[in-house]
Amino acid sequence: MYQSLIEKKDYPALLALLVLSFSVVLFVLLRLSRSSGPPSLADPIPFVYNTAQFVFNNDKFMKRAMKSARNKTANIVQFHLGPTRTYLISGPQNIQAIFSRSSMKYDQVMLEMAFPRLYGFTAGELARFANDKSGRKTKPIPGTEHMPPEQRLGHAFEHVHYDFMSRSHHFKPAVEAFSRELHKALESKYPATGEWSEVGVVELCRQEVTTCAIAALFGPNVLALNPGFVDTFWKFDSYAFTLVLGFPASINPRPYKAHDQYVNMIQRYLDAGLESFDWDGSDVDAQWGPLFGARVCRELVKWLLGAGFKGRSVRTKTCSLYPIGSSPNICSQQPTVGQLQPTAERDSGTHAGRPFHSPTLRHSTAVKRRGNIAGA
């Protein structure tokens, strides 16, 4: 039929036939995609609209997807990312089920997605991690006992985080710094005048809480050296998921520009710290300091440099200490704010002559309190 129309040069009829054929195929595909499985996210222009919004406006796409999931009371929503059927999954049980049953384990996700795309590891650095089959625990996996300690990168990386973030005597000074700075910030922004103050919880978390958490974890120097660091962080955060998916910069350059801007700020902070810190001085065992903040930052930088990592991978791996705030949980980021805030609440005591109540932020609505801000 197509050949006949071409020979007759009946182009309007040929175009109509092509459109009809495409519509039939599209209809069949959509019917098949909706015939079984989880609820589907609405796609106004099938295979195009969701894909374009996912790539170019991921924040809006995720909000729309979450709203759809809530409306359909579903923890899993499917959509087409180009021709590929893709599933958005929420809920700890569903996520645990995927990683416990699938061959796509945590280390594989990190090596294939996060390390090269988010952290900028080179092929050689990726190969070093990939060749480490000994596991993350102190005792190597059976059959890998022969591996030299310096080649056990997974264990060393885990050791730095576990020792200096989970042990209270190492991390408590950072918690105390967070508590002090947040108290000052709240007292400055919401002075105890006896008047009512309306607090936007989301904005409070994005600005004051984030600023204080960064100062506590990385040290105040990173903020002093980089005006606008918090806004740059949140801009990078909004693109992190898109970066991990690996769409080329030629299609969507904005995530890469935001990433580079954030990483360059971290580099400025690291250069200043490495130049000024005395690795043979009395502060080498300090649990907190203004140059590197919490000891875990300094120890991570020390380990990365000692293990032979250089340049971008050191900068970006240091960035990984701070969580990706609003993006989906694409990799196991350290929940720093989550650690700082509850601990600050437990340890809250008397500061500046009166009790300091750390805000327990449970709702995304505005709250009102007279004088000191207390639990919402």
Short mmCIF file of C-alpha atoms in Angstrom, two decimals:
data_model
loop_
_atom_site.label_atom_id
_atom_site.label_comp_id
_atom_site.label_asym_id
_atom_site.label_seq_id
_atom_site.Cartn_x
_atom_site.Cartn_y
_atom_site.Cartn_z
CA MET A 1 0.00 0.00 0.00
CA TYR A 2 2.79 2.41 0.94
CA GLN A 3 4.63 1.62 -2.30
CA SER A 4 1.50 2.25 -4.35
CA LEU A 5 0.91 5.63 -2.75
CA ILE A 6 4.53 6.60 -3.29
CA GLU A 7 4.35 5.65 -6.97
CA LYS A 8 1.16 7.70 -7.37
CA LYS A 9 2.78 10.58 -5.45
CA ASP A 10 -0.32 10.78 -3.31
CA TYR A 11 1.56 12.36 -0.40
CA PRO A 12 -1.48 13.57 1.62
CA ALA A 13 -2.89 10.04 1.66
CA LEU A 14 0.55 8.64 2.52
CA LEU A 15 0.89 11.07 5.43
CA ALA A 16 -2.60 10.21 6.68
CA LEU A 17 -1.79 6.49 6.52
CA LEU A 18 1.46 6.98 8.42
CA VAL A 19 -0.29 8.99 11.14
CA LEU A 20 -3.00 6.33 11.40
CA SER A 21 -0.43 3.53 11.63
CA PHE A 22 1.54 5.39 14.27
CA SER A 23 -1.63 6.07 16.26
CA VAL A 24 -2.62 2.39 16.18
CA VAL A 25 0.83 1.27 17.33
CA LEU A 26 0.85 3.92 20.06
CA PHE A 27 -2.63 2.91 21.21
CA VAL A 28 -1.62 -0.75 21.43
CA LEU A 29 1.55 0.09 23.36
CA LEU A 30 -0.33 2.25 25.82
CA ARG A 31 -2.98 -0.43 26.32
CA LEU A 32 -0.29 -3.00 26.97
CA SER A 33 1.52 -0.69 29.39
CA ARG A 34 -1.65 -0.10 31.38
CA SER A 35 -3.04 -3.60 31.23
CA SER A 36 -1.11 -4.80 34.24
CA GLY A 37 1.30 -3.66 36.88
CA PRO A 38 1.37 -0.51 39.01
CA PRO A 39 -0.62 2.65 38.18
CA SER A 40 0.75 4.70 35.28
CA LEU A 41 1.68 8.37 35.47
CA ALA A 42 -0.35 10.44 33.01
CA ASP A 43 1.60 11.24 29.85
CA PRO A 44 -0.16 13.99 27.79
CA ILE A 45 2.15 13.36 24.81
CA PRO A 46 2.95 9.63 25.08
CA PHE A 47 6.66 8.80 25.39
CA VAL A 48 7.56 12.48 24.98
CA TYR A 49 6.03 14.67 27.71
CA ASN A 50 7.13 12.64 30.74
CA THR A 51 10.58 12.07 29.26
CA ALA A 52 11.12 15.76 28.53
CA GLN A 53 9.87 16.88 31.93
CA PHE A 54 11.92 14.19 33.68
CA VAL A 55 15.12 15.43 32.01
CA PHE A 56 14.60 19.19 31.91
CA ASN A 57 12.43 19.85 34.99
CA ASN A 58 12.95 16.86 37.24
CA ASP A 59 11.80 18.66 40.38
CA LYS A 60 8.37 19.41 38.89
CA PHE A 61 8.18 15.89 37.45
CA MET A 62 8.86 14.28 40.84
CA LYS A 63 6.26 16.46 42.56
CA ARG A 64 3.70 15.44 39.94
CA ALA A 65 4.66 11.78 40.33
CA MET A 66 4.39 11.93 44.12
CA LYS A 67 0.99 13.60 43.88
CA SER A 68 -0.16 10.88 41.48
CA ALA A 69 1.08 8.18 43.83
CA ARG A 70 -0.76 9.75 46.77
CA ASN A 71 -3.98 10.07 44.77
CA LYS A 72 -3.76 6.43 43.75
CA THR A 73 -2.57 5.31 47.21
CA ALA A 74 0.32 3.51 45.53
CA ASN A 75 3.97 3.09 46.50
CA ILE A 76 4.93 2.27 42.91
CA VAL A 77 4.15 4.34 39.81
CA GLN A 78 5.26 3.49 36.28
CA PHE A 79 5.98 5.73 33.30
CA HIS A 80 7.92 5.60 30.05
CA LEU A 81 11.34 7.24 29.97
CA GLY A 82 11.62 7.32 26.21
CA PRO A 83 10.83 3.77 25.10
CA THR A 84 11.84 2.29 28.46
CA ARG A 85 9.26 1.45 31.08
CA THR A 86 10.46 2.94 34.35
CA TYR A 87 9.22 2.52 37.90
CA LEU A 88 9.25 5.09 40.70
CA ILE A 89 9.34 3.34 44.04
CA SER A 90 8.79 4.74 47.54
CA GLY A 91 8.71 3.17 50.96
CA PRO A 92 11.63 1.52 52.80
CA GLN A 93 10.22 -1.99 52.44
CA ASN A 94 10.01 -1.73 48.65
CA ILE A 95 13.52 -0.29 48.35
CA GLN A 96 14.96 -2.95 50.66
CA ALA A 97 13.22 -5.66 48.65
CA ILE A 98 14.85 -4.46 45.44
CA PHE A 99 18.37 -4.39 46.83
CA SER A 100 17.99 -7.66 48.74
CA ARG A 101 16.66 -9.69 45.80
CA SER A 102 18.16 -8.03 42.76
CA SER A 103 21.63 -8.55 41.39
CA MET A 104 21.91 -4.74 41.28
CA LYS A 105 23.52 -4.39 44.70
CA TYR A 106 24.61 -1.21 46.44
CA ASP A 107 28.24 -1.43 45.29
CA GLN A 108 27.16 -1.97 41.69
CA VAL A 109 24.86 1.05 41.80
CA MET A 110 27.66 3.19 43.20
CA LEU A 111 30.22 1.98 40.66
CA GLU A 112 27.98 2.27 37.62
CA MET A 113 26.06 5.43 38.47
CA ALA A 114 27.17 7.53 41.43
CA PHE A 115 30.98 7.24 41.30
CA PRO A 116 31.48 8.19 37.63
CA ARG A 117 28.57 10.58 37.19
CA LEU A 118 28.11 12.29 40.54
CA TYR A 119 31.60 11.95 42.02
CA GLY A 120 33.61 12.22 38.80
CA PHE A 121 35.82 9.17 39.41
CA THR A 122 38.13 8.29 36.53
CA ALA A 123 38.10 4.88 34.83
CA GLY A 124 41.25 3.92 36.72
CA GLU A 125 39.75 4.88 40.08
CA LEU A 126 36.57 2.97 39.30
CA ALA A 127 38.64 -0.09 38.42
CA ARG A 128 40.33 0.05 41.83
CA PHE A 129 36.96 -0.09 43.58
CA ALA A 130 35.64 -2.74 41.20
CA ASN A 131 38.67 -4.98 41.83
CA ASP A 132 38.05 -4.90 45.57
CA LYS A 133 35.92 -7.99 46.19
CA SER A 134 36.80 -8.24 49.88
CA GLY A 135 33.70 -6.47 51.20
CA ARG A 136 33.27 -3.64 53.67
CA LYS A 137 33.57 -5.52 56.94
CA THR A 138 36.79 -5.85 58.94
CA LYS A 139 36.98 -9.55 58.10
CA PRO A 140 37.40 -10.04 54.33
CA ILE A 141 34.95 -12.15 52.36
CA PRO A 142 36.18 -15.77 52.20
CA GLY A 143 38.56 -16.20 49.30
CA THR A 144 39.84 -12.61 49.43
CA GLU A 145 41.97 -12.85 52.57
CA HIS A 146 45.11 -12.42 50.45
CA MET A 147 44.18 -8.85 49.44
CA PRO A 148 46.58 -6.26 50.92
CA PRO A 149 44.93 -3.80 53.36
CA GLU A 150 45.75 -0.81 51.15
CA GLN A 151 43.69 -2.34 48.34
CA ARG A 152 40.61 -2.87 50.50
CA LEU A 153 39.05 0.45 49.53
CA GLY A 154 35.49 -0.47 50.49
CA HIS A 155 36.49 -1.40 54.03
CA ALA A 156 38.69 1.68 54.46
CA PHE A 157 35.97 4.01 53.19
CA GLU A 158 33.40 2.38 55.49
CA HIS A 159 35.84 2.53 58.40
CA VAL A 160 36.30 6.31 58.07
CA HIS A 161 32.57 6.94 58.07
CA TYR A 162 31.71 4.47 60.82
CA ASP A 163 34.45 5.54 63.20
CA PHE A 164 34.07 9.27 62.85
CA MET A 165 30.33 9.65 62.30
CA SER A 166 28.74 6.96 64.44
CA ARG A 167 30.95 7.18 67.53
CA SER A 168 29.62 9.90 69.79
CA HIS A 169 32.97 11.16 71.11
CA HIS A 170 34.08 11.91 67.54
CA PHE A 171 30.86 13.48 66.31
CA LYS A 172 29.52 15.18 69.45
CA PRO A 173 31.56 18.41 68.91
CA ALA A 174 29.91 18.81 65.49
CA VAL A 175 26.50 18.33 67.11
CA GLU A 176 27.34 20.95 69.71
CA ALA A 177 28.51 23.36 67.00
CA PHE A 178 25.26 22.80 65.12
CA SER A 179 23.23 23.45 68.27
CA ARG A 180 25.11 26.68 69.03
CA GLU A 181 24.87 28.04 65.50
CA LEU A 182 21.20 27.16 65.12
CA HIS A 183 20.43 28.83 68.44
CA LYS A 184 22.19 32.01 67.29
CA ALA A 185 20.44 31.95 63.92
CA LEU A 186 17.00 31.53 65.46
CA GLU A 187 17.63 34.17 68.11
CA SER A 188 18.75 36.59 65.40
CA LYS A 189 15.88 35.93 63.01
CA TYR A 190 13.14 35.46 65.62
CA PRO A 191 14.10 37.57 68.67
CA ALA A 192 12.13 36.92 71.86
CA THR A 193 10.08 40.12 71.78
CA GLY A 194 6.90 38.59 73.13
CA GLU A 195 5.32 38.89 69.69
CA TRP A 196 4.11 36.01 67.57
CA SER A 197 6.40 34.84 64.77
CA GLU A 198 5.29 32.81 61.79
CA VAL A 199 7.86 30.26 60.70
CA GLY A 200 7.88 28.64 57.26
CA VAL A 201 9.26 25.21 58.09
CA VAL A 202 10.49 24.37 54.59
CA GLU A 203 12.31 27.69 54.20
CA LEU A 204 13.72 27.38 57.73
CA CYS A 205 15.18 23.98 56.86
CA ARG A 206 16.52 25.12 53.50
CA GLN A 207 18.25 28.18 54.93
CA GLU A 208 18.99 28.39 58.66
CA VAL A 209 19.10 24.65 59.41
CA THR A 210 21.12 23.86 56.29
CA THR A 211 23.55 26.73 56.89
CA CYS A 212 24.16 25.63 60.47
CA ALA A 213 24.54 21.97 59.46
CA ILE A 214 27.09 22.86 56.78
CA ALA A 215 29.06 25.04 59.21
CA ALA A 216 29.01 22.24 61.78
CA LEU A 217 30.01 19.48 59.38
CA PHE A 218 32.46 21.23 57.03
CA GLY A 219 33.45 24.12 59.29
CA PRO A 220 32.53 27.81 58.92
CA ASN A 221 35.38 28.36 56.47
CA VAL A 222 33.44 26.84 53.58
CA LEU A 223 30.75 29.52 54.01
CA ALA A 224 33.23 32.35 54.51
CA LEU A 225 35.16 31.43 51.36
CA ASN A 226 32.07 30.87 49.23
CA PRO A 227 29.28 33.47 49.46
CA GLY A 228 26.05 31.89 48.28
CA PHE A 229 27.22 28.36 49.09
CA VAL A 230 23.84 27.25 50.48
CA ASP A 231 21.96 28.40 47.39
CA THR A 232 24.55 26.69 45.20
CA PHE A 233 24.13 23.49 47.20
CA TRP A 234 20.36 23.48 46.74
CA LYS A 235 20.72 24.22 43.03
CA PHE A 236 23.07 21.25 42.69
CA ASP A 237 20.71 19.15 44.80
CA SER A 238 17.85 19.78 42.40
CA TYR A 239 19.90 18.31 39.55
CA ALA A 240 21.62 15.42 41.37
CA PHE A 241 19.16 12.77 40.24
CA THR A 242 19.44 13.86 36.61
CA LEU A 243 23.24 13.74 36.86
CA VAL A 244 23.24 10.19 38.15
CA LEU A 245 21.06 9.06 35.24
CA GLY A 246 23.85 10.13 32.90
CA PHE A 247 22.07 12.27 30.32
CA PRO A 248 24.82 13.97 28.26
CA ALA A 249 25.64 17.62 28.79
CA SER A 250 24.84 18.33 25.15
CA ILE A 251 21.17 17.54 25.85
CA ASN A 252 20.86 19.26 29.22
CA PRO A 253 23.93 21.27 30.33
CA ARG A 254 22.37 22.87 33.42
CA PRO A 255 22.98 19.94 35.83
CA TYR A 256 26.65 19.84 34.87
CA LYS A 257 27.07 23.58 35.34
CA ALA A 258 25.43 23.40 38.78
CA HIS A 259 27.63 20.44 39.70
CA ASP A 260 30.83 22.19 38.57
CA GLN A 261 29.93 25.34 40.49
CA TYR A 262 29.34 23.36 43.68
CA VAL A 263 32.50 21.27 43.29
CA ASN A 264 34.62 24.36 42.62
CA MET A 265 33.42 25.84 45.91
CA ILE A 266 34.42 22.64 47.70
CA GLN A 267 37.83 22.84 46.01
CA ARG A 268 38.35 26.38 47.31
CA TYR A 269 37.51 25.14 50.81
CA LEU A 270 39.84 22.13 50.54
CA ASP A 271 42.73 24.19 49.16
CA ALA A 272 42.49 26.62 52.08
CA GLY A 273 42.24 23.81 54.62
CA LEU A 274 45.12 21.76 53.22
CA GLU A 275 47.33 24.85 53.01
CA SER A 276 46.67 25.99 56.58
CA PHE A 277 46.25 22.77 58.55
CA ASP A 278 49.31 21.45 60.41
CA TRP A 279 49.20 17.68 60.00
CA ASP A 280 51.97 17.32 62.60
CA GLY A 281 50.48 19.76 65.09
CA SER A 282 48.34 19.34 68.17
CA ASP A 283 45.09 19.67 66.19
CA VAL A 284 45.67 16.43 64.29
CA ASP A 285 43.44 14.60 66.79
CA ALA A 286 40.95 17.44 67.30
CA GLN A 287 37.34 16.31 66.87
CA TRP A 288 36.26 19.62 65.36
CA GLY A 289 37.94 22.70 63.91
CA PRO A 290 37.13 25.76 61.79
CA LEU A 291 39.15 24.60 58.76
CA PHE A 292 37.57 21.18 58.17
CA GLY A 293 34.71 21.13 60.65
CA ALA A 294 33.94 17.64 61.94
CA ARG A 295 36.88 15.27 62.12
CA VAL A 296 35.25 12.93 59.60
CA CYS A 297 35.82 15.53 56.85
CA ARG A 298 39.51 15.81 57.63
CA GLU A 299 39.93 12.04 57.94
CA LEU A 300 38.11 11.42 54.65
CA VAL A 301 40.32 13.91 52.80
CA LYS A 302 43.40 12.41 54.45
CA TRP A 303 42.39 8.89 53.42
CA LEU A 304 41.53 9.86 49.83
CA LEU A 305 44.85 11.62 49.31
CA GLY A 306 46.78 8.85 51.06
CA ALA A 307 45.08 6.23 48.90
CA GLY A 308 46.20 8.00 45.74
CA PHE A 309 42.97 9.70 44.70
CA LYS A 310 43.40 13.13 43.20
CA GLY A 311 41.61 16.21 41.96
CA ARG A 312 37.92 15.95 41.22
CA SER A 313 37.33 12.64 42.98
CA VAL A 314 38.63 14.08 46.28
CA ARG A 315 36.42 17.16 45.95
CA THR A 316 33.28 15.27 45.02
CA LYS A 317 33.75 12.46 47.53
CA THR A 318 34.05 15.11 50.25
CA CYS A 319 30.75 16.53 48.96
CA SER A 320 29.13 13.15 49.56
CA LEU A 321 29.28 13.69 53.31
CA TYR A 322 26.44 16.15 52.93
CA PRO A 323 23.11 14.56 51.97
CA ILE A 324 21.16 15.19 48.82
CA GLY A 325 18.24 16.90 50.42
CA SER A 326 15.14 16.71 48.25
CA SER A 327 16.18 14.31 45.52
CA PRO A 328 15.19 10.64 45.48
CA ASN A 329 17.42 8.31 47.42
CA ILE A 330 19.65 7.39 44.48
CA CYS A 331 22.50 6.20 46.62
CA SER A 332 23.24 5.74 50.29
CA GLN A 333 24.12 9.30 51.23
CA GLN A 334 25.11 9.97 54.82
CA PRO A 335 22.02 11.45 56.59
CA THR A 336 23.97 14.24 58.22
CA VAL A 337 21.15 16.61 59.11
CA GLY A 338 19.19 13.63 60.36
CA GLN A 339 22.06 12.80 62.69
CA LEU A 340 22.72 16.34 63.82
CA GLN A 341 19.19 17.43 64.63
CA PRO A 342 17.84 14.59 66.82
CA THR A 343 21.14 14.51 68.73
CA ALA A 344 20.94 18.25 69.28
CA GLU A 345 17.43 17.78 70.63
CA ARG A 346 18.59 15.11 73.06
CA ASP A 347 21.55 17.18 74.18
CA SER A 348 19.72 20.53 74.35
CA GLY A 349 20.47 22.29 77.57
CA THR A 350 21.12 25.80 78.83
CA HIS A 351 22.82 28.25 76.52
CA ALA A 352 23.30 31.99 76.91
CA GLY A 353 21.56 31.96 80.28
CA ARG A 354 18.31 30.26 79.28
CA PRO A 355 17.07 26.98 77.86
CA PHE A 356 17.58 26.32 74.18
CA HIS A 357 14.84 24.22 72.60
CA SER A 358 15.87 22.73 69.29
CA PRO A 359 12.92 22.82 66.88
CA THR A 360 11.37 19.47 66.11
CA LEU A 361 10.06 20.04 62.59
CA ARG A 362 7.30 17.52 61.91
CA HIS A 363 5.06 19.43 59.52
CA SER A 364 5.56 21.29 56.27
CA THR A 365 3.21 24.05 57.43
CA ALA A 366 3.87 27.30 59.19
CA VAL A 367 4.03 27.20 62.97
CA LYS A 368 3.69 29.95 65.54
CA ARG A 369 5.38 30.29 68.90
CA ARG A 370 5.71 33.16 71.35
CA GLY A 371 9.30 34.03 72.23
CA ASN A 372 11.65 31.07 71.84
CA ILE A 373 10.79 28.65 69.06
CA ALA A 374 9.87 25.34 70.62
CA GLY A 375 8.63 22.02 69.28
CA ALA A 376 6.21 22.43 66.40
#
